[in-house]
Amino acid sequence: MTLKAFITSMINYKRNTYFANIFFWGTVYILPALTGIINKSLFDFLTGTHYNGNSTTLLTILILTSFVQILCIFAGLLLHVYQDFSFSCLIRKNLLISYLKKPNVQGRNPSVGEFINNLQDDVGQAVGVLGMLQEIPGYALFSVFSFTILFYLDPVITLTIIVPLLFILILNNYLKSYVTSYHKTSREKTSLVTTFIAEIFNSVLTVKSLHAEKDVTEKFKLLGIERKKAMIKERIFLLIIDSISNGTVQIGTGLILIVASAALAKGDFTVGEFSIFVYYIPFINEFFYKIGRYYVQTKQAKISIERLEQLNLDCVSSFTEPTPLYLRHSFDPLHLSFKELSIDTLGSLKTLELQNLGYSFSDNRWAIRHINFSIEPGTITVIVGRIGSGKSTLLKCVAGLLHSTEGNINWNGTPVVSSALLNSNKISYTPQTPQFFNTTIEENIKLFREGPPSAIDRALYLSRLDSDIPKFEQGLQTYIGNNGSVISGGQKQRLAAARMFFENTDLYIMDDISNGLDNQTKQVFWSRISDSNHTFLISSNQKEILLRAHQIVVLKNGSMEAVGQLEELLVTSPEMRLLWLEQFNE
């Protein structure tokens, strides 16, 4: 999409608003031309030179002009905020729809962090061009008119304005280190927010399955408050610089007065002519500043539009395609009611039955099919099979992370859908590759949820993480780095388990989380799982848990070859015998 096509599509989306904005801001910028002429006439009247009109008429026109300008500024600000917010929301919503609908199109999908930065920076850069473009017509008309008058009056005085501009450049150069410092802090805080958003994207299934949505959202709000404080500090400092710059312009007016004194003494330069000169110069400077800024921003916008177009992933016809927005009423998806989709009303687990369960991919390939077994309270059910046999897919269907293509999942005899499982407080799930937040061990276990100290103690004990905590200098307050970069693979697995055990649920689902554990830790870990009297559905080929399983489900190529206890399966299932022998050959 070219810059011209982007601007055209955005204008067409809010045509009336856009041209109304041009009218209001154009009026704001053109009216000072009339104000300058009125000021000149008033000063000429006061000094008795070149004016014989009525001063009352001039004052009336001046007041009306100022009043109209104030109304136009107010209307323009309202429309500008509404317009920019509408444009930004439209683009971001379309891109989010695209990203979430097709997250892996031919490997073109960027990382979540990159995607968030694109939504924040590139969208703002592209939309900013539209706002600046609206200001150009009014400024251009005013500047052509006023520059012609000023240059005709005295070209030398026109050049005098360069002096204060040089001072402003020197001032900005001197203060750039302070500006950089404040900007760096605000960007760091912004980075924490965007990184946290990226971590939420990566951990969305974990957060959802462990029912920590509200707590994670609260943590996000706290990071937002810290970012807001840093941004306000930066903004205040920039406003101070702007105030000094504006004061310098006023000093420049004094310099003009000095230069003009000779002309005034000779009678070649009237006070009225001087007043219009002083009044017009700042507007002319502002116009040329905006032209340069607009030129630079269009170059940046072209790159931003190209980057945004790459994010589109062909899921919507265009990222500027009109779509409904929720700008005029409250919409909070965190408070949507899922009562009709929850299994919480079906009581504690008495039996969980899978009947002819199957799941197929979008290309009609079956990942699992014809799965039939049941789970009783206080038992350990282990899913075994080779890589690609469908173990993880089966667990995700039971956890509600995937919607089964065929068959039923019955909770206490009642068929339930995937959304009912996912939105229940009765199931907790730990994936094979867990995601972590860049915060402390304790906060990663709690996921910012509230709970008694006993819940932490129980989670540490069942996960066998209690022996590791004393080894960290900061204990539970140790920061684990980006996605747990400062802890070992085995500690990551047990931290993920502890996060699951923090919540007391009816069914714990674990997807092969013991591969990174040494033999001694593995023995203690599975022993504590076995002695806990909780209900487990586990994917693992590890002999330590197979020996403790109440039932084992053997998968082969997505189908269930056998189900039973270990001793029975070693006799009746060839696949189980091969998997068992492989454990001893390792």
Coordinates of C-alpha atoms in Angstrom, one line a residue:
M1 CA 0.0 0.0 0.0
T2 CA 1.4 3.4 -1.0
L3 CA 1.3 6.4 1.2
K4 CA -1.3 8.0 -1.1
A5 CA -3.5 4.9 -1.0
F6 CA -3.2 4.9 2.8
I7 CA -4.2 8.5 3.2
T8 CA -7.1 8.1 0.7
S9 CA -8.5 5.1 2.5
M10 CA -8.3 6.8 5.9
I11 CA -9.9 9.9 4.6
N12 CA -12.7 7.9 3.1
Y13 CA -13.3 6.1 6.4
K14 CA -14.0 9.4 8.2
R15 CA -14.5 11.7 5.3
N16 CA -16.9 14.2 7.1
T17 CA -14.8 14.3 10.2
Y18 CA -11.5 14.8 8.3
F19 CA -12.7 17.7 6.1
A20 CA -14.5 19.3 9.0
N21 CA -11.1 19.2 10.8
I22 CA -9.4 20.8 7.9
F23 CA -12.1 23.6 7.9
F24 CA -11.8 24.3 11.6
W25 CA -7.9 24.2 11.7
G26 CA -7.7 26.1 8.5
T27 CA -9.9 28.8 10.0
V28 CA -7.7 28.9 13.1
Y29 CA -4.6 29.5 11.0
I30 CA -6.1 31.9 8.4
L31 CA -7.8 34.2 10.9
P32 CA -4.5 35.6 12.3
A33 CA -4.0 37.2 8.9
L34 CA -7.0 39.3 9.5
T35 CA -6.0 39.9 13.2
G36 CA -2.6 41.2 12.0
I37 CA -4.2 43.7 9.7
I38 CA -6.6 44.9 12.4
N39 CA -3.7 45.3 14.8
K40 CA -1.8 47.4 12.3
S41 CA -4.9 49.6 11.8
L42 CA -5.4 50.1 15.5
F43 CA -1.7 51.1 16.0
D44 CA -2.0 53.4 13.0
F45 CA -5.1 54.9 14.6
L46 CA -3.4 55.4 17.9
T47 CA -0.4 57.0 16.4
G48 CA -2.5 59.0 13.9
T49 CA -0.8 57.7 10.8
H50 CA -2.5 56.2 7.6
Y51 CA -5.8 55.5 9.2
N52 CA -9.0 57.5 9.4
G53 CA -11.5 54.8 10.3
N54 CA -13.6 54.0 13.5
S55 CA -11.6 52.3 16.3
T56 CA -14.8 50.8 17.7
T57 CA -15.4 48.9 14.5
L58 CA -11.9 47.6 14.6
L59 CA -12.2 46.4 18.2
T60 CA -15.5 44.7 17.4
I61 CA -14.0 42.9 14.5
L62 CA -11.0 41.9 16.6
I63 CA -13.2 40.5 19.4
L64 CA -15.4 38.6 16.9
T65 CA -12.3 37.2 15.2
S66 CA -10.8 36.0 18.5
F67 CA -14.1 34.4 19.5
V68 CA -14.5 32.5 16.3
Q69 CA -10.9 31.3 16.6
I70 CA -11.5 30.0 20.1
L71 CA -14.6 28.1 19.0
C72 CA -12.7 26.6 16.0
I73 CA -9.8 25.5 18.2
F74 CA -12.2 23.8 20.7
A75 CA -14.1 22.1 17.8
G76 CA -10.8 21.2 16.1
L77 CA -9.4 19.6 19.2
L78 CA -12.4 17.4 19.8
L79 CA -12.5 16.3 16.2
H80 CA -8.7 15.7 16.1
V81 CA -8.8 13.4 19.2
Y82 CA -11.8 11.5 17.9
Q83 CA -10.3 11.2 14.4
D84 CA -6.8 10.0 15.5
F85 CA -8.3 7.6 18.0
S86 CA -10.6 6.2 15.4
F87 CA -7.9 5.8 12.8
S88 CA -5.5 4.1 15.3
C89 CA -8.2 1.8 16.7
L90 CA -9.3 0.7 13.3
I91 CA -5.8 -0.2 12.1
R92 CA -4.9 -2.0 15.4
K93 CA -8.1 -3.9 15.5
N94 CA -7.7 -5.2 11.9
L95 CA -4.1 -6.2 12.6
L96 CA -5.0 -8.0 15.8
I97 CA -7.7 -9.9 13.9
S98 CA -5.2 -10.8 11.3
Y99 CA -2.6 -11.9 13.8
L100 CA -4.9 -14.0 15.9
K101 CA -6.7 -15.6 13.0
K102 CA -3.5 -16.8 11.2
P103 CA -0.6 -16.8 13.6
N104 CA 1.7 -18.8 11.4
V105 CA 1.3 -17.9 7.7
Q106 CA 4.3 -19.2 5.8
G107 CA 6.6 -18.2 8.6
R108 CA 5.9 -14.5 8.1
N109 CA 4.5 -14.0 11.6
P110 CA 6.7 -11.7 13.7
S111 CA 7.4 -12.2 17.4
V112 CA 4.8 -11.0 19.8
G113 CA 7.1 -8.3 21.1
E114 CA 7.8 -7.0 17.6
F115 CA 4.1 -7.1 16.8
I116 CA 3.2 -5.0 19.9
N117 CA 5.9 -2.4 19.0
N118 CA 4.5 -2.3 15.5
L119 CA 1.0 -1.6 16.8
Q120 CA 2.3 1.1 19.1
D121 CA 5.0 2.9 17.0
D122 CA 4.2 2.3 13.4
V123 CA 0.5 2.9 13.7
G124 CA 1.2 6.2 15.5
Q125 CA 3.7 7.2 12.9
A126 CA 1.3 6.5 10.0
V127 CA -1.7 8.2 11.6
G128 CA 0.4 11.2 12.6
V129 CA 0.8 12.1 8.9
L130 CA -2.9 12.6 8.5
G131 CA -3.1 15.1 11.3
M132 CA -0.2 17.1 10.0
L133 CA -1.6 17.1 6.5
Q134 CA -4.7 18.8 7.8
E135 CA -2.7 21.8 9.1
I136 CA -0.8 22.5 5.9
P137 CA -3.5 24.2 3.9
G138 CA -4.4 26.8 6.5
Y139 CA -0.7 27.5 7.3
A140 CA 0.2 27.8 3.6
L141 CA -2.5 30.3 2.8
F142 CA -1.6 32.4 5.9
S143 CA 2.1 32.3 5.2
V144 CA 1.9 33.2 1.6
F145 CA -0.2 36.2 2.5
S146 CA 1.8 37.4 5.4
F147 CA 5.3 36.7 4.0
T148 CA 4.4 38.8 1.0
I149 CA 3.5 41.7 3.2
L150 CA 6.5 41.4 5.5
F151 CA 9.1 41.1 2.8
Y152 CA 7.6 44.1 1.0
L153 CA 7.9 46.1 4.3
D154 CA 11.6 45.3 5.1
P155 CA 13.7 42.3 4.0
V156 CA 16.5 43.1 6.5
I157 CA 14.2 42.9 9.6
T158 CA 12.9 39.6 8.3
L159 CA 16.4 38.1 8.5
T160 CA 16.8 39.3 12.1
I161 CA 14.5 36.6 13.4
I162 CA 17.4 34.1 12.7
V163 CA 19.1 35.2 15.9
P164 CA 16.6 33.8 18.3
L165 CA 16.3 30.7 16.2
L166 CA 20.0 30.1 16.6
F167 CA 19.7 30.5 20.4
I168 CA 16.9 27.9 20.4
L169 CA 19.1 25.4 18.5
I170 CA 22.0 25.9 21.0
L171 CA 19.6 25.5 23.9
N172 CA 18.2 22.3 22.5
N173 CA 21.7 20.9 21.9
Y174 CA 22.7 21.7 25.5
L175 CA 19.6 20.1 27.0
K176 CA 19.6 17.1 24.7
S177 CA 21.3 14.9 27.4
Y178 CA 18.5 15.7 29.9
V179 CA 15.9 15.1 27.2
T180 CA 17.6 11.8 26.3
S181 CA 17.6 10.7 30.0
Y182 CA 13.9 11.4 30.5
H183 CA 13.0 9.8 27.2
K184 CA 15.1 6.8 28.0
T185 CA 13.3 6.3 31.3
S186 CA 9.9 6.6 29.7
R187 CA 10.8 4.2 26.9
E188 CA 12.2 1.7 29.5
K189 CA 8.9 1.9 31.3
T190 CA 7.0 1.5 28.1
S191 CA 9.2 -1.4 27.2
L192 CA 8.3 -3.1 30.5
V193 CA 4.6 -2.7 29.6
T194 CA 5.0 -4.0 26.0
T195 CA 7.2 -6.8 27.2
F196 CA 4.5 -7.8 29.8
I197 CA 1.9 -7.7 27.1
A198 CA 4.1 -10.0 25.0
E199 CA 4.5 -12.3 28.0
I200 CA 0.8 -12.4 28.4
F201 CA 0.4 -13.3 24.8
N202 CA 2.9 -16.2 25.2
S203 CA 1.3 -17.3 28.5
V204 CA -2.3 -16.8 27.7
L205 CA -3.2 -20.5 27.9
T206 CA -1.3 -20.8 31.2
V207 CA -3.0 -17.7 32.7
K208 CA -6.4 -18.9 31.4
S209 CA -6.1 -22.5 32.6
L210 CA -4.9 -21.4 36.0
H211 CA -7.6 -18.7 36.3
A212 CA -5.3 -15.8 37.0
E213 CA -6.8 -13.3 34.5
K214 CA -7.9 -10.7 37.0
D215 CA -4.6 -10.9 38.9
V216 CA -2.4 -10.6 35.8
T217 CA -4.6 -7.7 34.7
E218 CA -4.0 -5.9 38.0
K219 CA -0.2 -6.3 37.6
F220 CA -0.6 -4.9 34.1
K221 CA -2.4 -1.9 35.6
L222 CA 0.5 -1.2 38.0
L223 CA 3.1 -1.3 35.3
G224 CA 0.9 1.1 33.3
I225 CA 0.8 3.5 36.3
E226 CA 4.6 3.5 36.5
R227 CA 4.9 4.2 32.8
K228 CA 2.4 7.1 33.1
K229 CA 4.5 8.7 35.8
A230 CA 7.7 8.5 33.6
M231 CA 5.8 9.8 30.6
I232 CA 4.4 12.8 32.6
K233 CA 7.9 13.7 33.8
E234 CA 9.2 13.7 30.3
R235 CA 6.3 15.7 29.0
I236 CA 6.7 18.3 31.7
F237 CA 10.4 18.7 30.9
L238 CA 9.6 19.2 27.2
L239 CA 6.9 21.7 28.1
I240 CA 9.5 23.7 30.1
I241 CA 11.8 23.7 27.0
D242 CA 8.9 24.8 24.9
S243 CA 8.3 27.7 27.3
I244 CA 11.9 28.8 27.1
S245 CA 11.8 28.6 23.3
N246 CA 8.6 30.7 23.2
G247 CA 10.3 33.2 25.5
T248 CA 13.2 33.4 23.2
V249 CA 10.9 34.2 20.4
Q250 CA 9.6 37.1 22.5
I251 CA 13.2 38.2 23.0
G252 CA 13.6 38.1 19.2
T253 CA 10.7 40.5 19.1
G254 CA 12.8 42.9 21.1
L255 CA 15.7 42.5 18.7
I256 CA 13.4 43.4 15.9
L257 CA 12.4 46.5 17.8
I258 CA 16.1 47.5 18.1
V259 CA 16.7 46.9 14.4
A260 CA 13.5 48.8 13.5
S261 CA 14.3 51.8 15.6
A262 CA 16.3 53.4 12.9
A263 CA 13.5 53.0 10.3
L264 CA 11.0 54.4 12.9
A265 CA 13.3 57.4 13.6
K266 CA 13.4 58.2 9.9
G267 CA 9.7 57.8 9.5
D268 CA 10.0 55.1 7.0
F269 CA 8.5 52.5 9.3
T270 CA 5.2 53.1 11.2
V271 CA 4.3 51.5 14.5
G272 CA 1.4 49.8 12.7
E273 CA 3.7 48.2 10.2
F274 CA 6.0 47.2 13.0
S275 CA 3.2 45.5 14.9
I276 CA 2.1 43.4 11.9
F277 CA 5.7 42.4 11.3
V278 CA 6.1 41.2 14.9
Y279 CA 2.7 39.4 14.7
Y280 CA 3.3 37.5 11.4
I281 CA 6.9 36.4 11.9
P282 CA 6.2 33.5 14.4
F283 CA 3.5 32.1 12.2
I284 CA 5.8 32.1 9.1
N285 CA 8.5 30.3 11.2
E286 CA 6.0 27.7 12.3
F287 CA 4.9 27.1 8.8
F288 CA 8.4 26.3 7.5
Y289 CA 9.0 24.2 10.6
K290 CA 5.9 22.1 9.9
I291 CA 6.8 21.7 6.2
G292 CA 10.2 20.2 7.2
R293 CA 8.6 18.1 9.8
Y294 CA 5.9 16.8 7.4
Y295 CA 8.5 15.9 4.8
V296 CA 10.5 13.8 7.3
Q297 CA 7.3 12.2 8.8
T298 CA 6.1 11.1 5.3
K299 CA 9.4 9.3 4.8
Q300 CA 9.0 7.6 8.1
A301 CA 5.3 6.9 7.5
K302 CA 6.1 5.1 4.2
I303 CA 8.3 2.7 6.1
S304 CA 5.7 2.2 8.8
I305 CA 2.9 1.5 6.3
E306 CA 5.1 -1.1 4.6
R307 CA 5.8 -2.7 8.0
L308 CA 2.1 -2.7 8.9
E309 CA 1.2 -4.2 5.5
Q310 CA 3.6 -7.1 6.3
L311 CA 1.7 -7.8 9.5
N312 CA -1.6 -8.1 7.7
L313 CA -0.9 -11.7 6.7
D314 CA -3.7 -11.7 4.1
C315 CA -6.4 -12.3 6.8
V316 CA -8.3 -9.1 6.0
S317 CA -8.4 -7.4 2.7
S318 CA -6.7 -4.3 4.1
F319 CA -5.6 -3.2 7.6
T320 CA -7.6 0.0 6.8
E321 CA -10.8 -1.9 6.1
P322 CA -13.8 -0.3 8.0
T323 CA -14.9 -2.4 11.0
P324 CA -17.0 -1.7 14.1
L325 CA -15.3 0.0 16.9
Y326 CA -16.3 0.3 20.6
L327 CA -15.6 4.0 21.3
R328 CA -18.8 5.3 22.8
H329 CA -19.6 2.6 25.4
S330 CA -17.8 0.5 28.0
F331 CA -16.6 -2.9 26.8
D332 CA -14.6 -5.1 29.2
P333 CA -14.1 -8.7 28.0
L334 CA -12.6 -9.6 31.4
H335 CA -16.1 -9.2 33.0
L336 CA -18.0 -11.2 30.4
S337 CA -20.2 -13.9 32.0
F338 CA -19.1 -17.5 31.4
K339 CA -21.5 -19.1 33.9
E340 CA -23.4 -20.8 31.1
L341 CA -20.1 -22.2 29.8
S342 CA -18.6 -23.4 33.1
I343 CA -18.6 -26.9 34.7
D344 CA -18.4 -25.4 38.2
T345 CA -22.1 -26.0 38.6
L346 CA -21.7 -29.7 37.9
G347 CA -20.0 -30.3 41.3
S348 CA -16.7 -31.8 42.2
L349 CA -15.2 -34.5 40.0
K350 CA -16.7 -37.9 40.4
T351 CA -15.8 -39.2 36.9
L352 CA -14.4 -37.7 33.7
E353 CA -15.2 -39.8 30.7
L354 CA -13.9 -39.4 27.2
Q355 CA -16.2 -41.0 24.5
N356 CA -14.9 -41.5 21.0
L357 CA -12.9 -38.3 21.3
G358 CA -11.1 -37.0 18.2
Y359 CA -9.4 -33.8 16.9
S360 CA -8.4 -33.0 13.3
F361 CA -6.3 -30.2 11.9
S362 CA -7.6 -27.7 9.4
D363 CA -6.3 -29.9 6.5
N364 CA -8.5 -32.8 7.8
R365 CA -5.6 -34.7 9.2
W366 CA -6.5 -36.5 12.4
A367 CA -4.2 -35.8 15.4
I368 CA -6.2 -38.2 17.6
R369 CA -9.3 -40.3 17.1
H370 CA -11.4 -42.9 18.8
I371 CA -10.2 -42.1 22.3
N372 CA -12.2 -43.8 25.1
F373 CA -11.3 -43.9 28.8
S374 CA -12.4 -42.5 32.1
I375 CA -10.7 -40.8 35.1
E376 CA -11.8 -41.4 38.7
P377 CA -11.0 -39.0 41.6
G378 CA -7.7 -39.6 43.4
T379 CA -6.1 -41.5 40.5
I380 CA -3.2 -41.0 38.2
T381 CA -3.8 -41.5 34.5
V382 CA -0.7 -41.5 32.2
I383 CA -0.8 -41.0 28.5
V384 CA 2.2 -42.7 26.7
G385 CA 3.3 -42.8 23.1
R386 CA 6.0 -41.8 20.7
I387 CA 6.6 -38.3 19.5
G388 CA 3.7 -37.3 17.2
S389 CA 1.3 -39.9 18.7
G390 CA -1.1 -37.2 19.9
K391 CA -0.3 -37.0 23.6
S392 CA -0.2 -33.2 23.9
T393 CA -3.3 -32.8 21.6
L394 CA -5.3 -35.1 23.8
L395 CA -4.3 -33.2 27.0
K396 CA -5.2 -29.9 25.4
C397 CA -8.6 -31.2 24.4
V398 CA -9.3 -32.3 28.0
A399 CA -8.0 -28.9 29.3
G400 CA -10.3 -27.1 26.9
L401 CA -7.4 -25.5 25.0
L402 CA -8.5 -27.2 21.8
H403 CA -12.1 -27.9 20.7
S404 CA -12.5 -31.6 19.9
T405 CA -13.7 -32.3 16.4
E406 CA -15.8 -35.4 17.4
G407 CA -16.8 -37.3 20.5
N408 CA -17.7 -36.1 24.0
I409 CA -16.1 -35.2 27.2
N410 CA -18.5 -35.9 30.1
W411 CA -18.0 -34.3 33.5
N412 CA -20.0 -36.4 36.1
G413 CA -22.0 -37.8 33.2
T414 CA -22.8 -34.4 31.6
P415 CA -21.3 -33.6 28.2
V416 CA -19.3 -30.4 28.2
V417 CA -17.6 -28.3 25.6
S418 CA -14.1 -27.0 25.5
S419 CA -15.0 -23.5 26.7
A420 CA -16.7 -25.0 29.7
L421 CA -13.5 -26.8 30.6
L422 CA -11.2 -23.8 30.0
N423 CA -13.3 -21.4 32.0
S424 CA -13.7 -23.7 35.0
N425 CA -11.9 -23.5 38.3
K426 CA -11.7 -27.3 38.5
I427 CA -9.0 -27.9 36.0
S428 CA -5.3 -26.7 36.0
Y429 CA -3.0 -27.3 33.1
T430 CA 0.8 -27.1 32.7
P431 CA 2.1 -27.2 29.1
Q432 CA 5.2 -29.0 27.8
T433 CA 7.0 -25.7 27.2
P434 CA 5.8 -23.3 29.9
Q435 CA 6.2 -19.5 29.7
F436 CA 7.3 -17.3 32.6
F437 CA 7.1 -13.6 33.5
N438 CA 10.3 -11.5 34.1
T439 CA 9.6 -11.2 37.8
T440 CA 10.2 -13.1 41.0
I441 CA 9.8 -16.8 41.7
E442 CA 6.9 -16.1 44.1
E443 CA 5.0 -13.9 41.6
N444 CA 5.5 -16.6 38.9
I445 CA 4.0 -19.2 41.2
K446 CA 1.1 -17.0 42.3
L447 CA 0.6 -15.4 38.8
F448 CA -0.2 -12.3 40.9
R449 CA -3.1 -14.2 42.5
E450 CA -3.9 -13.9 46.2
G451 CA -3.5 -16.9 48.4
P452 CA -2.5 -17.9 51.9
P453 CA 1.2 -18.8 52.7
S454 CA 0.1 -22.5 53.0
A455 CA -0.7 -22.4 49.3
I456 CA 2.8 -21.4 48.4
D457 CA 4.2 -24.1 50.8
R458 CA 2.0 -26.8 49.3
A459 CA 3.0 -25.7 45.7
L460 CA 6.7 -25.8 46.6
Y461 CA 6.4 -29.2 48.2
L462 CA 4.5 -31.0 45.5
S463 CA 6.7 -29.6 42.8
R464 CA 9.9 -30.5 44.7
L465 CA 11.0 -26.9 44.4
D466 CA 11.2 -26.5 48.2
S467 CA 14.8 -27.8 48.2
D468 CA 15.9 -25.2 45.6
I469 CA 14.6 -22.0 47.2
P470 CA 17.2 -21.9 50.0
K471 CA 19.9 -22.0 47.3
F472 CA 18.8 -18.7 45.9
E473 CA 20.2 -15.7 47.7
Q474 CA 16.9 -13.8 47.5
G475 CA 14.8 -16.9 48.0
L476 CA 11.3 -16.6 46.6
Q477 CA 12.1 -13.0 45.7
T478 CA 14.7 -14.0 43.2
Y479 CA 14.1 -12.6 39.7
I480 CA 14.2 -15.4 37.1
G481 CA 14.9 -13.2 34.0
N482 CA 13.3 -13.2 30.6
N483 CA 11.2 -16.4 30.4
G484 CA 13.2 -17.9 33.3
S485 CA 16.7 -17.3 31.7
V486 CA 18.5 -17.4 35.0
I487 CA 17.2 -20.8 36.3
S488 CA 17.8 -24.3 34.9
G489 CA 15.6 -26.3 32.7
G490 CA 14.6 -28.6 35.5
Q491 CA 13.8 -25.7 37.8
K492 CA 11.6 -24.2 35.0
Q493 CA 9.6 -27.4 34.9
R494 CA 9.1 -27.6 38.6
L495 CA 8.3 -23.9 38.8
A496 CA 5.6 -24.5 36.2
A497 CA 4.3 -27.3 38.3
A498 CA 4.3 -25.2 41.4
R499 CA 2.3 -22.5 39.6
M500 CA -0.3 -25.2 38.9
F501 CA -0.3 -26.6 42.4
F502 CA -0.8 -23.1 43.9
E503 CA -4.5 -23.5 43.1
N504 CA -6.4 -26.5 44.6
T505 CA -8.4 -28.0 41.7
D506 CA -10.2 -31.3 41.0
L507 CA -7.9 -32.3 38.1
Y508 CA -4.3 -31.5 37.3
I509 CA -3.1 -32.0 33.8
M510 CA 0.7 -32.1 33.1
D511 CA 2.3 -32.4 29.7
D512 CA 5.7 -34.2 30.0
I513 CA 7.3 -31.8 32.5
S514 CA 9.9 -34.1 34.1
N515 CA 12.3 -34.7 31.2
G516 CA 14.8 -32.1 32.6
L517 CA 15.0 -33.6 36.1
D518 CA 17.8 -35.7 37.4
N519 CA 17.0 -39.2 38.6
Q520 CA 16.9 -38.4 42.3
T521 CA 14.7 -35.3 41.9
K522 CA 12.5 -37.2 39.5
Q523 CA 12.0 -40.0 42.1
V524 CA 11.0 -37.5 44.8
F525 CA 8.8 -35.5 42.5
W526 CA 6.7 -38.4 41.3
S527 CA 6.6 -39.9 44.8
R528 CA 5.0 -36.7 46.1
I529 CA 2.6 -36.6 43.2
S530 CA 1.6 -40.2 43.9
D531 CA 1.1 -39.6 47.7
S532 CA -0.9 -36.3 47.2
N533 CA -4.2 -38.1 46.6
H534 CA -5.0 -35.6 43.9
T535 CA -6.4 -36.5 40.5
F536 CA -3.8 -36.3 37.6
L537 CA -3.8 -36.7 33.8
I538 CA -0.2 -36.8 32.8
S539 CA 1.6 -37.2 29.5
S540 CA 5.0 -39.0 30.1
N541 CA 7.0 -42.0 29.1
Q542 CA 9.0 -41.9 32.3
K543 CA 9.2 -45.2 34.1
E544 CA 9.0 -43.5 37.5
I545 CA 5.4 -42.3 37.0
L546 CA 4.4 -45.4 35.0
L547 CA 5.1 -47.5 38.0
R548 CA 2.8 -45.3 40.1
A549 CA 0.0 -44.9 37.5
H550 CA -3.5 -46.3 38.2
Q551 CA -4.1 -46.5 34.5
I552 CA -2.1 -46.0 31.3
V553 CA -3.4 -45.0 28.0
V554 CA -1.2 -46.1 25.1
L555 CA -1.4 -44.0 21.9
K556 CA 0.0 -45.0 18.5
N557 CA -0.4 -42.7 15.5
G558 CA -3.2 -40.8 17.1
S559 CA -5.3 -43.8 18.0
M560 CA -5.6 -45.6 21.4
E561 CA -3.9 -49.0 21.2
A562 CA -4.6 -50.0 24.8
V563 CA -5.6 -48.9 28.2
G564 CA -4.9 -50.5 31.6
Q565 CA -2.3 -51.0 34.3
L566 CA 1.4 -51.4 33.6
E567 CA 1.6 -55.1 34.4
E568 CA -1.3 -55.9 32.1
L569 CA -0.1 -53.7 29.2
L570 CA 3.3 -55.2 29.2
V571 CA 1.7 -58.4 28.3
T572 CA -1.1 -57.2 25.9
S573 CA 0.4 -54.1 24.2
P574 CA 3.4 -54.4 21.9
E575 CA 3.7 -50.6 21.8
M576 CA 3.8 -50.5 25.6
R577 CA 6.5 -53.1 25.7
L578 CA 8.7 -51.2 23.2
L579 CA 8.3 -47.9 25.1
W580 CA 9.1 -49.7 28.4
L581 CA 12.2 -51.3 27.0
E582 CA 13.4 -47.9 25.6
Q583 CA 13.3 -46.5 29.2
F584 CA 15.8 -49.1 30.3
N585 CA 18.0 -48.7 27.3
E586 CA 18.5 -45.0 27.9

